[in-house]
Amino acid sequence: MKELLLLEPARGHIVPCLSICFSLLRPGRQRRLQWDVFLGSGSDSPCSQPCNHSSSCAAPGRPGRTPSLTPDPICRLPQAIIIGVKKGGTRALLEFLRVHPDVRAVGAEPHFFDRNYERGLAWYRDLMPRTLEGQITMEKTPSYFVTKEAPARISSMSKGTKLIVVVRDPVTRAISDYTQTLSKKPDIPTFESLTFKNRTTGLIDTSWSAIQIGIYAKHLENWLLYFPIGQILFVSGERLISDPAGELGRVQDFLGLKRIITDKHFYFNKTKGFPCLKKAEGSSKPHCLGKTKGRTHPDIDQEVVQRLRDFYRPFNMKFYQMTGQDFGWD
């Protein structure tokens, strides 16, 4: 008896089933695949636990179709995750990667490893798009990078998970973070007042998330307790704008993908100040990120900007040393 997947005609859902399966090839002659009694119940999930595809017994596809040895697309846990950072360029990277035919990614941020972990891996897997064998399943949730529990949780799911971090000048990132919040809450205090615990002494308030996220070296230390540095790719948010094809080339190499996404996929939108796709995934039309991306930043007191640069400098230097990359933020 082997566990298989059957497409339930009445409901269109994949359900677990049991059947007796005869091998397709027998010595000296061919035999047709036979199916015995199926036992199973419906499921409201878009994907059920995949069967053991190493078996010679393949599940039927749509009702009335001859059983095939080619497995149908199924939901899989992600093999690669964009874990950060907020306002670094993660949405742009994900949209660019989705152009690749061997990448499938969930659009919304699942927030599984920080907010929804108690729901379990089956719930998480069911959020993922269906993929064929050989395709890569991905998701992106930038808050993972600053979530203390996330590294251990992802490692528990799979120690081989490939991690991608899009980083950006922490001062510019903080201002961008503030700008996003300001667009939603116009009455919040000024950037300058939130930056300092005491502006007279120049003491930076590192408890403010907009500041705290940019201390990349501190957060990376936590990830290196569970993942080797070679399993984490650091993408430059600045180069993602100035040379998207170059950065995408590095990402494709890291993921073991053929370099399909090249210069020919991009054009620069002068109005937004960002590169855009000539053709988005599943479309023949040009695609730029939405109006929430590329907001105009408010004017910030340059003395405050300089104090922040001085604050971040030692952390940046340590981050360069840890990653072996100089991002040129100073």
Short mmCIF file of C-alpha atoms in Angstrom, two decimals:
data_model
loop_
_atom_site.label_atom_id
_atom_site.label_comp_id
_atom_site.label_asym_id
_atom_site.label_seq_id
_atom_site.Cartn_x
_atom_site.Cartn_y
_atom_site.Cartn_z
CA MET A 1 0.00 0.00 0.00
CA LYS A 2 1.39 3.40 -0.95
CA GLU A 3 0.18 6.91 -0.16
CA LEU A 4 -0.72 8.96 -3.22
CA LEU A 5 -2.46 12.18 -4.20
CA LEU A 6 -5.80 12.19 -5.99
CA LEU A 7 -7.58 15.21 -7.43
CA GLU A 8 -11.07 14.97 -5.99
CA PRO A 9 -13.47 15.64 -8.91
CA ALA A 10 -16.31 17.01 -6.81
CA ARG A 11 -14.34 19.65 -4.98
CA GLY A 12 -11.15 20.16 -7.00
CA HIS A 13 -8.94 19.68 -3.93
CA ILE A 14 -6.00 17.40 -3.49
CA VAL A 15 -6.72 14.79 -0.84
CA PRO A 16 -4.64 11.97 0.62
CA CYS A 17 -5.62 8.50 -0.53
CA LEU A 18 -4.51 4.91 -0.34
CA SER A 19 -4.27 2.53 -3.27
CA ILE A 20 -2.67 -0.66 -4.37
CA CYS A 21 -0.30 0.18 -7.22
CA PHE A 22 1.05 -2.28 -9.78
CA SER A 23 4.34 -1.39 -11.42
CA LEU A 24 4.17 -0.07 -14.97
CA LEU A 25 6.79 -2.40 -16.35
CA ARG A 26 6.97 -6.11 -15.66
CA PRO A 27 9.56 -8.50 -17.06
CA GLY A 28 8.83 -9.34 -20.68
CA ARG A 29 5.70 -7.20 -21.07
CA GLN A 30 4.02 -3.92 -20.26
CA ARG A 31 1.07 -3.63 -17.96
CA ARG A 32 -1.31 -0.77 -17.48
CA LEU A 33 -1.29 1.08 -14.18
CA GLN A 34 -4.11 -0.22 -12.01
CA TRP A 35 -5.84 1.67 -9.20
CA ASP A 36 -7.57 -0.07 -6.31
CA VAL A 37 -9.82 1.35 -3.60
CA PHE A 38 -9.10 4.96 -2.69
CA LEU A 39 -9.64 5.99 0.88
CA GLY A 40 -9.58 9.68 1.79
CA SER A 41 -11.43 12.73 2.89
CA GLY A 42 -11.66 16.23 1.49
CA SER A 43 -9.37 19.06 2.53
CA ASP A 44 -9.88 22.80 2.50
CA SER A 45 -6.18 23.37 1.97
CA PRO A 46 -4.96 24.24 -1.53
CA CYS A 47 -2.16 21.73 -1.08
CA SER A 48 -2.01 18.58 1.00
CA GLN A 49 1.10 16.82 2.25
CA PRO A 50 2.94 15.60 -0.86
CA CYS A 51 3.24 11.88 -1.46
CA ASN A 52 6.45 9.95 -1.84
CA HIS A 53 7.30 10.71 -5.47
CA SER A 54 10.20 8.28 -5.43
CA SER A 55 7.61 5.57 -5.85
CA SER A 56 6.91 4.23 -9.35
CA CYS A 57 3.26 4.80 -8.60
CA ALA A 58 2.14 8.23 -9.82
CA ALA A 59 -1.06 10.00 -8.94
CA PRO A 60 -3.62 10.69 -11.60
CA GLY A 61 -4.00 14.27 -12.76
CA ARG A 62 -7.41 15.66 -13.63
CA PRO A 63 -10.41 13.29 -13.58
CA GLY A 64 -10.60 11.18 -16.70
CA ARG A 65 -6.94 11.72 -17.58
CA THR A 66 -4.57 8.79 -18.02
CA PRO A 67 -2.26 8.49 -15.01
CA SER A 68 1.15 10.07 -15.67
CA LEU A 69 4.58 9.56 -14.19
CA THR A 70 5.14 13.34 -14.33
CA PRO A 71 4.17 14.68 -10.89
CA ASP A 72 1.68 17.50 -10.72
CA PRO A 73 2.79 20.82 -9.19
CA ILE A 74 2.57 20.81 -5.41
CA CYS A 75 3.13 23.27 -2.60
CA ARG A 76 6.58 23.01 -1.04
CA LEU A 77 8.30 24.71 1.84
CA PRO A 78 10.60 27.48 0.57
CA GLN A 79 14.16 26.61 -0.31
CA ALA A 80 15.15 30.29 -0.25
CA ILE A 81 13.89 33.23 1.82
CA ILE A 82 14.49 36.96 1.53
CA ILE A 83 14.83 37.73 5.24
CA GLY A 84 15.54 41.46 5.16
CA VAL A 85 15.78 44.29 5.45
CA LYS A 86 12.75 46.53 5.65
CA LYS A 87 12.99 49.45 3.18
CA GLY A 88 16.09 47.88 1.67
CA GLY A 89 14.61 46.86 -1.69
CA THR A 90 13.16 43.44 -0.90
CA ARG A 91 9.97 43.96 -2.90
CA ALA A 92 11.93 45.01 -5.97
CA LEU A 93 14.20 41.98 -5.69
CA LEU A 94 11.28 39.58 -5.34
CA GLU A 95 9.41 41.07 -8.31
CA PHE A 96 12.56 40.90 -10.44
CA LEU A 97 13.20 37.27 -9.45
CA ARG A 98 9.66 36.22 -10.30
CA VAL A 99 10.48 36.85 -13.96
CA HIS A 100 12.67 33.73 -13.85
CA PRO A 101 10.74 30.63 -15.00
CA ASP A 102 12.31 28.48 -12.29
CA VAL A 103 11.32 30.77 -9.42
CA ARG A 104 7.90 30.74 -7.83
CA ALA A 105 7.20 33.06 -4.92
CA VAL A 106 4.28 33.95 -2.71
CA GLY A 107 3.33 37.61 -3.16
CA ALA A 108 2.21 38.61 0.33
CA GLU A 109 4.62 38.48 3.26
CA PRO A 110 3.73 35.33 5.28
CA HIS A 111 5.35 36.53 8.53
CA PHE A 112 5.46 32.88 9.57
CA PHE A 113 8.72 32.85 11.51
CA ASP A 114 7.90 35.99 13.49
CA ARG A 115 4.11 36.30 13.90
CA ASN A 116 2.45 33.04 12.82
CA TYR A 117 4.83 30.31 13.92
CA GLU A 118 2.25 28.68 16.17
CA ARG A 119 0.16 27.87 13.07
CA GLY A 120 2.65 25.19 12.08
CA LEU A 121 4.61 24.24 8.98
CA ALA A 122 1.60 22.71 7.20
CA TRP A 123 -0.16 26.10 7.32
CA TYR A 124 3.01 27.78 6.07
CA ARG A 125 3.49 25.32 3.22
CA ASP A 126 -0.08 25.80 2.07
CA LEU A 127 0.60 29.52 1.51
CA MET A 128 3.24 28.69 -1.09
CA PRO A 129 2.60 28.57 -4.84
CA ARG A 130 2.60 25.20 -6.56
CA THR A 131 5.93 24.24 -8.08
CA LEU A 132 7.32 21.49 -10.23
CA GLU A 133 10.39 19.48 -9.33
CA GLY A 134 13.42 21.66 -10.01
CA GLN A 135 11.67 24.98 -9.45
CA ILE A 136 12.56 27.11 -6.42
CA THR A 137 9.92 28.19 -3.93
CA MET A 138 10.59 31.55 -2.27
CA GLU A 139 9.05 34.06 0.10
CA LYS A 140 10.12 37.37 1.56
CA THR A 141 9.44 38.80 5.01
CA PRO A 142 11.96 41.57 5.85
CA SER A 143 11.22 41.56 9.57
CA TYR A 144 12.79 38.09 9.93
CA PHE A 145 16.27 39.65 9.93
CA VAL A 146 15.59 41.50 13.20
CA THR A 147 13.51 38.77 14.84
CA LYS A 148 15.55 36.96 17.50
CA GLU A 149 13.72 33.63 17.12
CA ALA A 150 13.71 33.53 13.31
CA PRO A 151 17.16 31.96 12.68
CA ALA A 152 16.52 28.96 14.94
CA ARG A 153 13.04 28.47 13.53
CA ILE A 154 14.17 28.55 9.90
CA SER A 155 17.07 26.24 10.72
CA SER A 156 14.62 23.85 12.36
CA MET A 157 12.58 23.80 9.12
CA SER A 158 15.67 23.20 6.98
CA LYS A 159 19.32 23.82 7.72
CA GLY A 160 19.91 24.08 3.97
CA THR A 161 17.61 27.08 3.43
CA LYS A 162 19.31 29.78 1.38
CA LEU A 163 18.96 33.26 2.87
CA ILE A 164 19.03 36.60 1.07
CA VAL A 165 19.44 39.98 2.77
CA VAL A 166 19.00 43.23 0.84
CA VAL A 167 20.90 45.95 2.70
CA ARG A 168 21.01 49.69 2.16
CA ASP A 169 22.82 52.68 3.67
CA PRO A 170 21.35 52.54 7.21
CA VAL A 171 20.88 56.32 7.39
CA THR A 172 18.92 56.44 4.12
CA ARG A 173 17.06 53.31 5.17
CA ALA A 174 16.01 54.94 8.48
CA ILE A 175 14.73 58.04 6.69
CA SER A 176 12.82 55.84 4.23
CA ASP A 177 11.34 53.88 7.13
CA TYR A 178 10.22 57.12 8.79
CA THR A 179 8.77 58.39 5.50
CA GLN A 180 6.62 55.27 5.18
CA THR A 181 5.30 55.69 8.73
CA LEU A 182 4.69 59.40 8.15
CA SER A 183 2.52 58.61 5.12
CA LYS A 184 0.26 56.52 7.35
CA LYS A 185 0.47 58.64 10.52
CA PRO A 186 0.97 62.32 9.59
CA ASP A 187 0.89 63.40 13.25
CA ILE A 188 3.99 61.51 14.40
CA PRO A 189 6.92 63.53 15.84
CA THR A 190 9.70 64.75 13.56
CA PHE A 191 12.50 62.42 12.46
CA GLU A 192 14.99 64.57 14.38
CA SER A 193 13.10 64.28 17.67
CA LEU A 194 12.69 60.50 17.34
CA THR A 195 16.36 59.97 16.53
CA PHE A 196 17.74 61.15 19.89
CA LYS A 197 17.12 60.22 23.48
CA ASN A 198 18.73 63.56 24.25
CA ARG A 199 19.57 65.82 21.33
CA THR A 200 21.78 68.06 23.44
CA THR A 201 24.11 65.20 24.30
CA GLY A 202 23.63 63.59 20.90
CA LEU A 203 22.64 60.23 22.41
CA ILE A 204 20.97 58.14 19.68
CA ASP A 205 17.78 56.28 20.61
CA THR A 206 18.61 52.75 19.49
CA SER A 207 15.25 51.50 20.78
CA TRP A 208 13.53 53.24 17.87
CA SER A 209 13.04 50.52 15.25
CA ALA A 210 13.99 52.82 12.36
CA ILE A 211 17.45 53.17 13.95
CA GLN A 212 17.74 49.68 15.40
CA ILE A 213 17.14 47.82 12.12
CA GLY A 214 20.21 49.47 10.55
CA ILE A 215 22.65 47.99 13.05
CA TYR A 216 23.18 45.13 10.61
CA ALA A 217 26.22 43.60 12.29
CA LYS A 218 24.33 43.05 15.53
CA HIS A 219 21.48 41.20 13.81
CA LEU A 220 23.82 39.18 11.60
CA GLU A 221 25.61 37.79 14.65
CA ASN A 222 22.38 36.05 15.64
CA TRP A 223 21.98 34.46 12.19
CA LEU A 224 25.55 33.18 12.16
CA LEU A 225 24.77 31.06 15.21
CA TYR A 226 22.59 28.90 12.95
CA PHE A 227 23.75 29.45 9.35
CA PRO A 228 27.23 29.64 7.78
CA ILE A 229 28.06 32.96 6.12
CA GLY A 230 28.26 31.22 2.75
CA GLN A 231 24.58 30.35 2.97
CA ILE A 232 23.58 34.02 3.20
CA LEU A 233 23.72 36.35 0.20
CA PHE A 234 23.96 40.09 0.83
CA VAL A 235 22.44 42.18 -1.95
CA SER A 236 23.23 45.88 -2.24
CA GLY A 237 20.06 47.94 -2.30
CA GLU A 238 21.96 50.73 -4.03
CA ARG A 239 23.30 48.48 -6.79
CA LEU A 240 19.85 46.95 -7.19
CA ILE A 241 18.86 50.40 -8.47
CA SER A 242 22.02 51.35 -10.39
CA ASP A 243 22.76 47.89 -11.84
CA PRO A 244 19.75 45.57 -11.35
CA ALA A 245 20.96 43.00 -13.88
CA GLY A 246 24.35 42.75 -12.15
CA GLU A 247 22.82 42.15 -8.73
CA LEU A 248 20.27 39.71 -10.18
CA GLY A 249 23.14 37.83 -11.77
CA ARG A 250 24.68 37.31 -8.34
CA VAL A 251 21.34 36.19 -6.91
CA GLN A 252 20.72 33.73 -9.74
CA ASP A 253 24.19 32.25 -9.24
CA PHE A 254 23.58 31.95 -5.50
CA LEU A 255 20.30 30.11 -6.09
CA GLY A 256 21.87 27.78 -8.64
CA LEU A 257 19.77 29.20 -11.47
CA LYS A 258 20.67 29.82 -15.07
CA ARG A 259 21.29 33.53 -15.71
CA ILE A 260 18.08 34.31 -17.55
CA ILE A 261 17.33 37.74 -16.04
CA THR A 262 19.65 40.21 -17.80
CA ASP A 263 19.85 43.85 -18.90
CA LYS A 264 17.21 43.25 -21.54
CA HIS A 265 14.56 42.83 -18.81
CA PHE A 266 14.92 46.35 -17.37
CA TYR A 267 14.41 49.99 -18.22
CA PHE A 268 15.00 53.00 -15.99
CA ASN A 269 11.93 55.02 -15.01
CA LYS A 270 13.14 58.60 -14.57
CA THR A 271 9.92 59.68 -12.83
CA LYS A 272 10.22 57.08 -10.04
CA GLY A 273 14.00 56.98 -10.07
CA PHE A 274 13.95 53.18 -10.14
CA PRO A 275 14.52 50.43 -12.67
CA CYS A 276 11.32 48.78 -13.89
CA LEU A 277 10.58 45.52 -15.67
CA LYS A 278 9.87 45.63 -19.38
CA LYS A 279 7.64 42.61 -18.86
CA ALA A 280 6.42 41.42 -15.48
CA GLU A 281 5.69 37.82 -14.53
CA GLY A 282 2.69 36.59 -16.52
CA SER A 283 2.32 39.86 -18.43
CA SER A 284 3.48 41.42 -21.67
CA LYS A 285 3.29 44.95 -20.24
CA PRO A 286 5.96 47.03 -18.46
CA HIS A 287 5.76 46.94 -14.69
CA CYS A 288 7.02 49.35 -12.03
CA LEU A 289 6.60 49.02 -8.29
CA GLY A 290 3.54 50.72 -6.83
CA LYS A 291 3.15 54.28 -5.63
CA THR A 292 4.16 53.28 -2.09
CA LYS A 293 7.70 52.72 -3.40
CA GLY A 294 10.04 55.60 -4.12
CA ARG A 295 8.30 58.17 -1.90
CA THR A 296 9.92 61.59 -1.67
CA HIS A 297 11.82 61.85 1.61
CA PRO A 298 11.30 64.86 3.89
CA ASP A 299 14.19 67.27 4.37
CA ILE A 300 16.20 66.17 7.39
CA ASP A 301 18.55 68.43 9.37
CA GLN A 302 22.01 67.67 7.96
CA GLU A 303 23.56 67.83 11.43
CA VAL A 304 21.27 64.96 12.44
CA VAL A 305 22.19 63.03 9.30
CA GLN A 306 25.89 63.45 10.08
CA ARG A 307 25.44 62.34 13.68
CA LEU A 308 23.69 59.22 12.41
CA ARG A 309 26.52 58.54 9.97
CA ASP A 310 29.01 58.81 12.83
CA PHE A 311 26.84 56.49 14.93
CA TYR A 312 26.55 53.81 12.26
CA ARG A 313 30.16 53.94 11.04
CA PRO A 314 31.67 51.36 13.46
CA PHE A 315 28.74 49.02 12.94
CA ASN A 316 29.10 49.36 9.17
CA MET A 317 32.81 48.59 9.37
CA LYS A 318 32.10 45.46 11.38
CA PHE A 319 29.39 44.44 8.91
CA TYR A 320 31.81 44.86 5.99
CA GLN A 321 34.29 42.65 7.80
CA MET A 322 31.72 39.97 8.61
CA THR A 323 30.37 39.80 5.05
CA GLY A 324 33.59 40.41 3.16
CA GLN A 325 31.85 43.20 1.21
CA ASP A 326 32.37 46.95 1.31
CA PHE A 327 29.01 48.57 0.55
CA GLY A 328 30.49 52.08 0.40
CA TRP A 329 28.15 53.78 2.83
CA ASP A 330 30.85 56.06 4.28
#
